Coordinates of C-alpha atoms and ligand atoms in Angstrom, one line a residue:
M1 CA 58.2 45.1 -103.2
P2 CA 56.6 42.0 -104.6
A3 CA 56.3 38.8 -102.5
A4 CA 59.2 36.4 -103.0
V5 CA 56.9 34.1 -104.9
A6 CA 55.1 36.9 -106.9
G7 CA 55.6 36.3 -110.7
R8 CA 57.5 33.1 -110.1
R9 CA 56.5 29.9 -111.9
I10 CA 55.8 27.1 -109.6
V11 CA 55.0 23.5 -110.7
L12 CA 52.7 22.0 -108.1
G13 CA 52.9 18.2 -108.2
V14 CA 50.1 16.4 -106.4
T15 CA 50.2 12.6 -105.8
G16 CA 47.6 10.2 -104.7
G17 CA 47.1 10.3 -101.0
I18 CA 44.3 11.4 -98.7
A19 CA 46.2 14.6 -98.0
A20 CA 45.8 15.7 -101.7
Y21 CA 42.9 17.9 -100.6
K22 CA 45.4 20.0 -98.5
A23 CA 47.3 20.7 -101.7
V24 CA 44.2 22.8 -102.8
E25 CA 45.0 25.1 -99.9
V26 CA 48.7 25.2 -100.8
C27 CA 47.7 26.2 -104.4
R28 CA 45.4 28.9 -103.3
R29 CA 48.0 30.4 -100.9
L30 CA 50.6 30.5 -103.7
V31 CA 48.3 32.0 -106.2
D32 CA 47.2 34.6 -103.6
A33 CA 50.9 35.5 -103.1
G34 CA 51.2 36.2 -106.8
A35 CA 52.8 33.0 -108.0
H36 CA 52.1 31.4 -111.3
V37 CA 51.1 27.9 -110.4
A38 CA 51.1 25.1 -112.9
P39 CA 49.4 22.0 -111.4
V40 CA 50.5 18.5 -112.3
L41 CA 48.4 15.7 -110.9
T42 CA 49.3 12.0 -111.0
E43 CA 46.6 9.5 -111.9
G44 CA 46.3 8.5 -108.2
A45 CA 45.8 12.2 -107.2
T46 CA 42.8 12.4 -109.5
R47 CA 41.1 9.7 -107.4
F48 CA 41.3 12.0 -104.4
V49 CA 40.7 15.5 -105.8
G50 CA 39.0 16.7 -108.9
E51 CA 41.1 18.2 -111.7
V52 CA 38.5 21.0 -112.0
T53 CA 39.3 22.1 -108.4
F54 CA 42.9 22.8 -109.3
S55 CA 42.2 24.1 -112.7
A56 CA 39.8 26.7 -111.2
L57 CA 42.3 27.8 -108.5
A58 CA 45.6 27.5 -110.3
S59 CA 47.1 29.8 -113.0
E60 CA 46.7 27.3 -115.8
P61 CA 44.8 24.0 -116.4
V62 CA 45.8 20.8 -114.7
Q63 CA 48.1 18.5 -116.6
T64 CA 48.1 14.8 -115.9
S65 CA 49.7 13.0 -118.8
L66 CA 52.9 12.8 -120.8
W67 CA 50.8 12.3 -123.9
D68 CA 49.3 15.8 -124.1
E69 CA 48.0 16.9 -127.5
A70 CA 48.8 20.6 -126.7
S71 CA 52.5 20.0 -126.2
P72 CA 54.6 17.1 -127.4
I73 CA 57.0 17.4 -124.6
P74 CA 55.1 18.8 -121.6
H75 CA 57.6 17.5 -119.0
T76 CA 60.5 19.5 -120.5
D77 CA 58.4 22.6 -120.9
L78 CA 57.3 22.3 -117.3
G79 CA 60.7 21.4 -115.9
Q80 CA 62.7 24.0 -117.8
G81 CA 60.2 26.8 -117.2
A82 CA 59.9 26.3 -113.5
D83 CA 61.4 28.5 -110.8
L84 CA 60.6 25.8 -108.3
V85 CA 58.9 22.4 -108.3
L86 CA 56.8 21.5 -105.2
V87 CA 55.4 18.1 -104.6
A88 CA 52.6 18.0 -101.9
P89 CA 51.7 15.4 -100.9
A90 CA 54.5 13.2 -102.0
T91 CA 53.7 9.5 -101.7
A92 CA 56.2 6.7 -101.0
R93 CA 55.9 5.7 -104.7
L94 CA 56.8 9.2 -106.0
L95 CA 59.8 9.5 -103.6
G96 CA 61.1 6.1 -104.7
A97 CA 60.7 6.8 -108.4
Y98 CA 62.3 10.2 -108.1
A99 CA 65.2 8.9 -106.0
A100 CA 65.7 6.0 -108.5
G101 CA 65.5 8.2 -111.5
I102 CA 62.4 6.5 -113.0
S103 CA 60.2 8.7 -115.1
D104 CA 56.9 6.8 -115.5
D105 CA 54.5 9.7 -115.5
L106 CA 54.4 13.4 -116.2
L107 CA 55.3 14.5 -112.6
T108 CA 58.4 12.2 -112.3
A109 CA 59.5 13.1 -115.8
T110 CA 59.2 16.9 -114.9
L111 CA 61.2 16.2 -111.7
L112 CA 64.0 14.7 -113.7
A113 CA 63.8 17.4 -116.4
T114 CA 64.2 20.3 -114.0
R115 CA 67.2 22.2 -112.6
A116 CA 65.0 24.4 -110.4
P117 CA 64.9 23.9 -106.7
V118 CA 62.6 21.0 -105.6
V119 CA 60.6 20.7 -102.4
V120 CA 58.9 17.4 -101.5
C121 CA 56.3 17.1 -98.7
P122 CA 55.9 13.4 -97.8
A123 CA 52.6 12.2 -96.4
M124 CA 51.8 8.6 -95.8
H125 CA 51.0 6.1 -93.0
T126 CA 53.4 5.9 -90.1
E127 CA 54.6 2.4 -91.0
M128 CA 55.4 3.5 -94.6
W129 CA 57.1 6.7 -93.4
E130 CA 59.3 4.8 -91.0
H131 CA 60.2 2.1 -93.6
P132 CA 64.0 2.1 -94.2
A133 CA 63.4 2.1 -98.0
V134 CA 61.4 5.4 -97.7
Q135 CA 64.0 6.9 -95.3
D136 CA 66.9 5.9 -97.7
N137 CA 65.1 7.5 -100.6
L138 CA 64.6 10.7 -98.7
R139 CA 68.2 10.8 -97.6
T140 CA 69.3 10.3 -101.2
L141 CA 67.0 13.1 -102.4
A142 CA 68.2 15.5 -99.5
E143 CA 71.8 14.7 -100.4
R144 CA 71.0 15.8 -104.0
G145 CA 69.7 19.2 -102.7
V146 CA 66.0 18.5 -102.6
T147 CA 64.2 20.2 -99.7
V148 CA 62.2 17.9 -97.6
V149 CA 59.3 19.4 -95.5
P150 CA 58.8 16.5 -93.0
P151 CA 55.4 15.3 -92.1
A152 CA 53.8 16.1 -88.7
E153 CA 52.3 13.7 -86.2
G154 CA 48.5 13.6 -86.1
R155 CA 45.4 11.9 -87.5
L156 CA 45.9 9.8 -90.6
A157 CA 43.5 8.2 -93.0
G158 CA 41.4 5.4 -91.5
G159 CA 41.5 6.9 -88.0
D160 CA 45.2 6.0 -87.2
V161 CA 47.3 8.5 -85.3
G162 CA 51.1 8.9 -85.9
A163 CA 53.8 10.5 -87.9
G164 CA 53.1 10.9 -91.6
R165 CA 50.5 13.6 -91.8
L166 CA 51.2 16.2 -94.4
A167 CA 52.9 19.4 -93.0
E168 CA 50.6 22.4 -92.7
P169 CA 50.0 24.4 -95.9
A170 CA 51.4 27.6 -94.1
D171 CA 54.6 25.8 -93.4
I172 CA 54.9 24.4 -97.0
V173 CA 54.3 27.9 -98.5
A174 CA 56.8 29.4 -95.9
T175 CA 59.5 26.9 -97.2
V176 CA 58.8 27.9 -100.8
E177 CA 59.0 31.6 -99.9
R178 CA 62.3 31.0 -98.1
L179 CA 63.8 29.2 -101.1
L180 CA 62.7 32.0 -103.5
A181 CA 63.4 35.0 -101.3
P182 CA 66.7 36.9 -101.3
Q183 CA 68.7 35.5 -98.4
D184 CA 69.8 39.1 -97.4
L185 CA 69.2 38.4 -93.7
A186 CA 71.1 35.0 -93.7
G187 CA 73.3 34.6 -90.6
L188 CA 71.5 37.4 -88.7
R189 CA 69.6 37.1 -85.5
V190 CA 66.3 39.0 -85.5
L191 CA 64.2 39.7 -82.4
V192 CA 60.6 40.8 -83.1
T193 CA 57.8 41.7 -80.6
A194 CA 54.1 41.5 -81.5
G195 CA 50.7 42.0 -80.1
G196 CA 49.2 44.1 -77.4
T197 CA 50.0 43.5 -73.8
R198 CA 47.4 42.7 -71.2
E199 CA 47.8 44.1 -67.7
P200 CA 45.7 42.2 -65.2
L201 CA 43.3 44.0 -62.7
D202 CA 42.1 40.8 -61.1
P203 CA 41.9 37.1 -62.2
V204 CA 39.3 37.8 -64.9
R205 CA 39.9 41.4 -66.0
F206 CA 42.7 43.2 -67.8
L207 CA 43.7 46.6 -69.4
G208 CA 44.6 46.0 -73.0
N209 CA 44.6 47.5 -76.4
R210 CA 43.4 46.6 -79.9
S211 CA 46.7 45.3 -81.4
S212 CA 46.2 41.9 -83.1
G213 CA 49.9 41.0 -83.5
K214 CA 49.4 40.6 -87.3
Q215 CA 52.1 43.1 -88.3
G216 CA 54.7 41.6 -85.9
H217 CA 54.0 38.1 -87.0
A218 CA 54.3 39.2 -90.7
L219 CA 57.7 40.7 -89.8
A220 CA 58.9 37.5 -88.2
D221 CA 57.7 35.4 -91.2
E222 CA 59.4 37.7 -93.6
A223 CA 62.7 37.8 -91.7
A224 CA 62.7 34.0 -91.5
A225 CA 61.9 33.7 -95.2
R226 CA 65.0 35.9 -95.9
G227 CA 67.2 33.6 -93.9
A228 CA 67.4 35.2 -90.4
K229 CA 67.2 33.3 -87.2
V230 CA 64.1 34.8 -85.7
T231 CA 62.8 35.0 -82.1
L232 CA 59.3 36.3 -81.8
V233 CA 58.1 37.5 -78.4
T234 CA 54.3 37.7 -78.8
T235 CA 51.1 38.1 -76.9
A236 CA 49.1 36.8 -79.8
D237 CA 48.0 33.3 -80.5
R238 CA 48.6 33.4 -84.2
P239 CA 50.3 31.2 -86.7
V240 CA 53.9 31.9 -87.6
A241 CA 56.3 30.4 -90.0
G242 CA 58.1 27.2 -89.1
G243 CA 61.6 27.8 -87.7
V244 CA 60.6 31.0 -85.8
E245 CA 61.2 30.6 -82.1
V246 CA 58.1 31.8 -80.3
V247 CA 58.3 33.2 -76.7
P248 CA 54.8 33.9 -75.4
A249 CA 54.3 37.0 -73.2
E250 CA 51.2 38.5 -71.7
T251 CA 52.2 41.7 -69.8
A252 CA 54.6 44.5 -70.4
A253 CA 56.8 43.1 -67.6
D254 CA 56.8 39.6 -69.4
M255 CA 57.8 41.3 -72.6
E256 CA 60.5 43.4 -70.9
Q257 CA 62.1 40.4 -69.3
A258 CA 61.9 38.3 -72.6
V259 CA 63.3 41.1 -74.7
L260 CA 66.1 42.4 -72.4
S261 CA 67.4 39.0 -71.7
R262 CA 67.7 38.3 -75.5
C263 CA 68.5 41.6 -77.1
D264 CA 72.3 41.6 -76.7
A265 CA 72.4 38.5 -79.1
A266 CA 70.2 40.2 -81.7
D267 CA 71.5 42.0 -84.8
I268 CA 68.1 43.6 -85.5
V269 CA 65.4 44.2 -82.9
V270 CA 61.9 45.2 -84.2
M271 CA 59.5 46.5 -81.5
A272 CA 56.2 46.0 -83.3
A273 CA 54.2 45.2 -80.1
A274 CA 51.8 47.7 -78.6
V275 CA 53.2 47.7 -75.1
A276 CA 51.1 49.2 -72.2
D277 CA 52.5 52.5 -70.9
F278 CA 50.7 52.0 -67.6
R279 CA 49.5 49.0 -65.6
P280 CA 47.3 48.7 -62.5
A281 CA 49.5 49.3 -59.4
T282 CA 47.6 46.5 -57.6
R283 CA 46.6 43.2 -59.0
H284 CA 43.6 41.9 -56.9
D285 CA 43.9 38.2 -56.0
Q286 CA 40.2 37.8 -56.0
K287 CA 37.6 39.0 -58.5
I288 CA 36.6 42.6 -57.8
K289 CA 33.0 42.4 -56.7
K290 CA 30.3 44.8 -57.9
A291 CA 28.8 45.2 -54.5
G292 CA 31.9 47.2 -53.5
G293 CA 31.0 50.0 -55.9
P294 CA 33.1 51.3 -58.7
P295 CA 36.7 50.5 -57.9
E296 CA 39.4 53.1 -57.9
I297 CA 42.1 52.0 -60.3
V298 CA 45.6 53.4 -59.6
L299 CA 48.1 53.0 -62.4
E300 CA 51.8 52.9 -62.4
P301 CA 54.2 53.3 -65.4
T302 CA 55.7 50.3 -67.2
T303 CA 59.3 50.3 -68.5
D304 CA 59.6 51.8 -71.9
I305 CA 61.3 48.7 -73.5
L306 CA 62.3 50.4 -76.8
A307 CA 64.0 53.3 -74.8
A308 CA 65.8 50.8 -72.7
L309 CA 67.0 49.0 -75.9
G310 CA 68.1 52.4 -77.3
R311 CA 70.3 53.0 -74.2
R312 CA 72.1 49.6 -74.4
K313 CA 72.2 49.3 -78.2
R314 CA 75.5 47.8 -79.3
P315 CA 77.5 48.7 -82.4
G316 CA 76.2 46.8 -85.4
Q317 CA 72.7 46.4 -83.9
T318 CA 69.7 47.9 -85.7
L319 CA 66.8 49.0 -83.6
V320 CA 63.4 49.5 -85.2
G321 CA 60.4 51.0 -83.3
F322 CA 56.8 51.6 -84.3
A323 CA 54.8 54.7 -83.6
A324 CA 51.0 54.4 -83.4
E325 CA 49.7 58.0 -83.8
T326 CA 46.3 59.5 -84.3
E327 CA 47.6 63.1 -85.1
E328 CA 50.8 64.9 -86.2
L329 CA 52.2 61.6 -87.6
R330 CA 55.6 62.8 -88.9
A331 CA 56.3 65.1 -85.9
N332 CA 55.3 62.7 -83.3
A333 CA 57.0 59.7 -84.8
G334 CA 60.2 61.8 -85.5
A335 CA 60.2 62.8 -81.8
K336 CA 59.9 59.1 -80.7
L337 CA 62.8 58.1 -83.0
A338 CA 65.1 60.6 -81.3
A339 CA 63.8 60.1 -77.7
K340 CA 64.1 56.3 -77.8
G341 CA 67.4 56.0 -79.6
A342 CA 65.9 53.9 -82.5
D343 CA 67.6 53.7 -85.9
L344 CA 64.3 53.5 -87.7
I345 CA 60.7 54.1 -86.8
V346 CA 57.6 52.8 -88.6
A347 CA 54.9 55.4 -88.2
N348 CA 51.2 54.6 -88.8
D349 CA 48.2 56.8 -88.4
V350 CA 46.0 54.3 -86.6
S351 CA 42.9 56.6 -86.8
A352 CA 42.8 56.2 -90.7
P353 CA 40.5 53.5 -92.2
A354 CA 42.0 50.0 -92.6
V355 CA 45.3 51.0 -91.0
G356 CA 47.1 49.3 -88.2
F357 CA 45.4 47.7 -85.3
E358 CA 43.3 44.7 -86.0
H359 CA 43.4 45.1 -89.8
D360 CA 45.1 42.9 -92.4
T361 CA 46.5 46.1 -94.0
N362 CA 48.7 49.0 -93.0
Q363 CA 49.9 52.2 -94.3
V364 CA 53.2 53.5 -93.0
L365 CA 56.1 56.0 -93.2
I366 CA 59.4 54.4 -92.6
M367 CA 61.6 57.1 -91.0
S368 CA 65.3 57.3 -90.1
G369 CA 67.2 60.2 -88.5
S370 CA 67.6 61.6 -92.0
G371 CA 63.8 61.8 -92.6
I372 CA 61.3 59.7 -94.5
E373 CA 63.0 56.7 -96.1
R374 CA 59.8 55.1 -97.6
D375 CA 56.2 56.1 -97.8
I376 CA 54.2 52.9 -98.1
P377 CA 50.6 53.2 -99.3
L378 CA 47.9 50.9 -97.9
S379 CA 49.3 47.4 -98.4
D380 CA 49.0 44.0 -96.8
K381 CA 51.0 43.6 -93.6
R382 CA 53.4 41.2 -95.2
A383 CA 54.3 43.7 -97.9
V384 CA 54.8 46.3 -95.1
A385 CA 57.1 43.9 -93.4
R386 CA 59.1 43.4 -96.6
A387 CA 59.5 47.1 -97.0
V388 CA 60.6 47.6 -93.4
L389 CA 63.2 44.9 -93.8
D390 CA 64.4 46.3 -97.1
V391 CA 65.1 49.6 -95.4
V392 CA 66.9 47.8 -92.5
V393 CA 69.1 46.0 -94.9
S394 CA 70.0 49.1 -96.9
S395 CA 70.5 51.2 -93.7
R396 CA 72.9 48.6 -92.4
A397 CA 74.9 48.7 -95.6
T398 CA 74.9 52.5 -95.6
H399 CA 76.0 52.9 -92.0
D400 CA 78.9 50.6 -92.4
P401 CA 79.6 50.2 -96.1
D402 CA 82.6 48.0 -95.4
L403 CA 80.3 45.4 -93.8
P404 CA 78.0 43.3 -95.8
P405 CA 74.4 43.7 -94.6
N406 CA 74.5 40.4 -92.8
S407 CA 77.9 40.8 -91.0
T408 CA 77.7 40.8 -87.2
T409 CA 81.3 41.9 -86.5
Ligands
CTP501 N1 57.2 50.8 -76.5 C1 57.9 50.1 -75.6 N2 57.6 50.0 -74.3 C2 56.5 50.7 -73.9 C3 55.8 51.5 -74.7 C4 56.1 51.5 -76.1 O1 58.9 49.4 -76.0 N3 56.2 50.6 -72.5 C5 57.6 50.8 -77.9 C6 56.6 50.3 -78.8 O2 56.7 48.9 -79.0 C7 56.8 51.0 -80.1 C8 57.3 52.4 -79.6 O3 57.7 52.2 -78.3 O4 57.9 50.4 -80.9 C9 56.3 53.5 -79.7 O5 55.1 53.1 -79.0 P1 53.8 54.0 -79.0 O6 52.7 53.3 -78.3 O7 53.5 54.5 -80.4 O8 54.3 55.2 -78.2 P2 54.6 55.6 -76.7 O9 56.0 55.4 -76.4 O10 53.7 54.7 -75.9 O11 54.1 57.1 -76.6 P3 52.7 57.7 -76.7 O12 51.7 56.8 -75.9 O13 52.8 59.0 -76.0 O14 52.3 57.9 -78.1

């Protein structure tokens, strides 16, 4: 279950703008995800970032010139060998030359010599970004199938503030992953929950748990990369891929309301959140004072959201639960699958080292009514997300072989 970008050859073009330093982070993230990154810097880019920085981080040394002694035709080698060409940041000059078909340096020549998907991430001053010539060039490129990751608003070089700031590296990488990932969830609506709920006792205290939300956010990112329309109900203040609709929640009651009001429209629901089973029966309006002695805290049950979803599950909907266990993993998780009416359950032994809560890694059994579907060794949470969605896709195809996995009828 490699990442969508793992083993793929990505030419990373960097042009001369102040945002060139952010391309270093884009490069690092792509390499971390297993991509082979070939950096191409324009002469302007080398004034902002050192070639050595990219050569050290990327998969091969930086190339800057058409007149390279190692290869007589570096642009065709790069362009033909690429699975994707990414330009971040892309200056107005680069966009203009590319749109006009002018190849006056290695990067523009590579762009004209490739048939791979191309992503451009413009970054420039607001006045330049809004100039009709720049907008016309972008329209032309978009019409030709180039993916444009638009700039954000924010601080620009020289202290100005406005539109034109390079998109965040996480969003740029998410776009690359989406273009390279199998689009096996295209057209499907996926609802994911993430994080641990907090049940208030008084204005400053709550009952909570150790869930970080990392696994749920990874599921949302992976589903979005595979083409789904994703809604993420989360208690966690964590980054998530662009395009994911985020619905913040704090308590089990917030999550219940957010999920039950949206579930009927969802083709796939994944309950990765650690929802409190009990909440304080009374929420004090004022801070509980020490002088009153140890308070007696009376708890009342919350709604079991997954079980409620199981009762109202519609045909064609796939329901995935999680099971956090500290003993009898298979038996307890199997019992939860049946009791809650889920199609799949992702079982993790949260007492094992580096598994589940708070960690970046997880080790899970993915179970269906027929038993263990996949036994995933300790892996990063994105890889676990990928495996879970692989099983979802194949179980949808198995349950209704006449339907393609992304059919909602
Ligand atoms: N869950 C839920 N609503 C709750 C409690 C749990 O929807 N009030 C969901 C979780 O999101 C997860 C699954 O039920 O997908 C199992 O949660 P888990 O905490 O492992 O189990 P519990 O049902 O709480 O049972 P127990 O505490 O006995 O292990």
